[in-house]
Amino acid sequence: MVGGPAGQGRTGMMCHVASEQSDGIRHQTETHVWDAELVPGQSGRTHRPEAGCPVEVALAAVSGRWTTLLLRELMGGPRSFTELRSLFPELSPKVLTDRFRMSSA
């Protein structure tokens, strides 16, 4: 409910009043009911997300040491196994092979 009072919106969403900065740009913040599950409770912990959560899937895909560094190098274009080994001499051939297998799975 843009510009309306804070409260229950359509389809179970919690909506907030649109805010306007001094530069005249309007921002709308929408809080979904499921957002409350992501806020830490009294114990300081959040609920564990479901395995199929898109964020969990993305984090699992880039988890592991070296993965993000390898992805950074591959964003510039294809590189051979030998090129990547020379860029990361501390990276063992086994780990590099494992990362390639994970990325193609």
mmCIF file of C-alpha atoms in Angstrom:
data_model
loop_
_atom_site.group_PDB
_atom_site.id
_atom_site.type_symbol
_atom_site.label_atom_id
_atom_site.label_comp_id
_atom_site.label_asym_id
_atom_site.label_seq_id
_atom_site.Cartn_x
_atom_site.Cartn_y
_atom_site.Cartn_z
ATOM 1 C CA MET A 1 0.000 0.000 0.000
ATOM 2 C CA VAL A 2 2.157 2.783 -1.258
ATOM 3 C CA GLY A 3 1.648 5.941 0.719
ATOM 4 C CA GLY A 4 -0.958 4.317 2.933
ATOM 5 C CA PRO A 5 -0.753 3.592 6.625
ATOM 6 C CA ALA A 6 1.541 0.821 7.793
ATOM 7 C CA GLY A 7 -0.277 -2.430 8.248
ATOM 8 C CA GLN A 8 -1.572 -5.533 6.539
ATOM 9 C CA GLY A 9 -1.420 -5.212 2.772
ATOM 10 C CA ARG A 10 -2.617 -7.405 -0.056
ATOM 11 C CA THR A 11 -1.753 -11.101 -0.118
ATOM 12 C CA GLY A 12 -0.524 -11.152 3.464
ATOM 13 C CA MET A 13 2.318 -8.676 2.993
ATOM 14 C CA MET A 14 3.173 -6.149 5.640
ATOM 15 C CA CYS A 15 3.574 -2.775 3.941
ATOM 16 C CA HIS A 16 5.099 0.429 5.187
ATOM 17 C CA VAL A 17 4.565 4.034 4.300
ATOM 18 C CA ALA A 18 6.679 5.195 1.393
ATOM 19 C CA SER A 19 9.488 7.442 2.510
ATOM 20 C CA GLU A 20 10.693 10.463 0.612
ATOM 21 C CA GLN A 21 14.231 11.760 0.826
ATOM 22 C CA SER A 22 15.113 15.422 0.610
ATOM 23 C CA ASP A 23 16.053 14.942 -3.048
ATOM 24 C CA GLY A 24 12.457 13.990 -3.880
ATOM 25 C CA ILE A 25 13.184 10.320 -4.537
ATOM 26 C CA ARG A 26 10.532 8.023 -3.098
ATOM 27 C CA HIS A 27 11.422 4.659 -1.622
ATOM 28 C CA GLN A 28 8.998 1.910 -0.743
ATOM 29 C CA THR A 29 9.870 -0.730 1.778
ATOM 30 C CA GLU A 30 7.810 -3.883 1.719
ATOM 31 C CA THR A 31 8.157 -6.418 4.466
ATOM 32 C CA HIS A 32 6.776 -9.847 3.756
ATOM 33 C CA VAL A 33 5.222 -11.937 6.495
ATOM 34 C CA TRP A 34 7.980 -14.523 6.048
ATOM 35 C CA ASP A 35 10.592 -11.839 6.805
ATOM 36 C CA ALA A 36 9.719 -12.214 10.486
ATOM 37 C CA GLU A 37 11.241 -15.701 10.393
ATOM 38 C CA LEU A 38 14.580 -14.193 9.369
ATOM 39 C CA VAL A 39 14.707 -11.810 12.330
ATOM 40 C CA PRO A 40 16.582 -13.234 15.316
ATOM 41 C CA GLY A 41 14.347 -14.133 18.242
ATOM 42 C CA GLN A 42 15.120 -13.805 21.934
ATOM 43 C CA SER A 43 17.746 -16.531 21.632
ATOM 44 C CA GLY A 44 19.548 -14.440 19.003
ATOM 45 C CA ARG A 45 19.012 -17.082 16.325
ATOM 46 C CA THR A 46 16.946 -17.167 13.173
ATOM 47 C CA HIS A 47 14.957 -20.086 11.831
ATOM 48 C CA ARG A 48 16.943 -22.372 9.552
ATOM 49 C CA PRO A 49 15.992 -21.696 5.912
ATOM 50 C CA GLU A 50 14.625 -24.500 3.777
ATOM 51 C CA ALA A 51 17.122 -26.350 1.572
ATOM 52 C CA GLY A 52 15.293 -25.211 -1.581
ATOM 53 C CA CYS A 53 15.606 -21.524 -0.672
ATOM 54 C CA PRO A 54 17.174 -19.725 -3.676
ATOM 55 C CA VAL A 55 19.648 -17.919 -1.429
ATOM 56 C CA GLU A 56 20.716 -21.213 0.166
ATOM 57 C CA VAL A 57 21.158 -22.775 -3.271
ATOM 58 C CA ALA A 58 23.294 -19.843 -4.448
ATOM 59 C CA LEU A 59 25.418 -19.867 -1.300
ATOM 60 C CA ALA A 60 25.959 -23.612 -1.584
ATOM 61 C CA ALA A 61 27.065 -23.158 -5.199
ATOM 62 C CA VAL A 62 29.818 -20.709 -4.254
ATOM 63 C CA SER A 63 30.754 -22.170 -0.898
ATOM 64 C CA GLY A 64 34.155 -23.607 -0.267
ATOM 65 C CA ARG A 65 37.574 -22.150 -0.181
ATOM 66 C CA TRP A 66 38.835 -20.877 -3.547
ATOM 67 C CA THR A 67 35.465 -21.008 -5.310
ATOM 68 C CA THR A 68 34.781 -17.273 -5.351
ATOM 69 C CA LEU A 69 38.357 -16.505 -6.411
ATOM 70 C CA LEU A 70 38.101 -18.989 -9.262
ATOM 71 C CA LEU A 71 34.748 -17.538 -10.325
ATOM 72 C CA ARG A 72 36.254 -14.063 -10.324
ATOM 73 C CA GLU A 73 38.975 -15.202 -12.710
ATOM 74 C CA LEU A 74 36.535 -17.066 -14.945
ATOM 75 C CA MET A 75 34.253 -14.036 -15.275
ATOM 76 C CA GLY A 76 36.873 -12.521 -17.568
ATOM 77 C CA GLY A 77 36.553 -15.433 -19.968
ATOM 78 C CA PRO A 78 37.500 -19.084 -20.248
ATOM 79 C CA ARG A 79 40.796 -20.204 -18.762
ATOM 80 C CA SER A 80 42.563 -23.506 -18.969
ATOM 81 C CA PHE A 81 43.324 -25.711 -16.009
ATOM 82 C CA THR A 82 47.019 -24.820 -16.401
ATOM 83 C CA GLU A 83 46.298 -21.084 -16.445
ATOM 84 C CA LEU A 84 44.276 -21.326 -13.244
ATOM 85 C CA ARG A 85 46.993 -23.419 -11.601
ATOM 86 C CA SER A 86 49.548 -20.721 -12.431
ATOM 87 C CA LEU A 87 47.261 -17.972 -11.083
ATOM 88 C CA PHE A 88 46.770 -19.873 -7.815
ATOM 89 C CA PRO A 89 49.979 -21.797 -7.078
ATOM 90 C CA GLU A 90 48.794 -22.550 -3.520
ATOM 91 C CA LEU A 91 45.738 -24.351 -4.898
ATOM 92 C CA SER A 92 46.272 -28.089 -5.253
ATOM 93 C CA PRO A 93 45.292 -29.795 -8.516
ATOM 94 C CA LYS A 94 42.848 -31.976 -6.556
ATOM 95 C CA VAL A 95 40.980 -28.981 -5.109
ATOM 96 C CA LEU A 96 40.881 -27.256 -8.497
ATOM 97 C CA THR A 97 39.453 -30.420 -10.057
ATOM 98 C CA ASP A 98 36.876 -30.662 -7.259
ATOM 99 C CA ARG A 99 35.787 -27.053 -7.840
ATOM 100 C CA PHE A 100 35.355 -27.728 -11.559
ATOM 101 C CA ARG A 101 33.250 -30.795 -10.792
ATOM 102 C CA MET A 102 31.086 -28.820 -8.358
ATOM 103 C CA SER A 103 30.507 -26.056 -10.893
ATOM 104 C CA SER A 104 29.437 -28.458 -13.620
ATOM 105 C CA ALA A 105 27.119 -30.501 -11.391
#
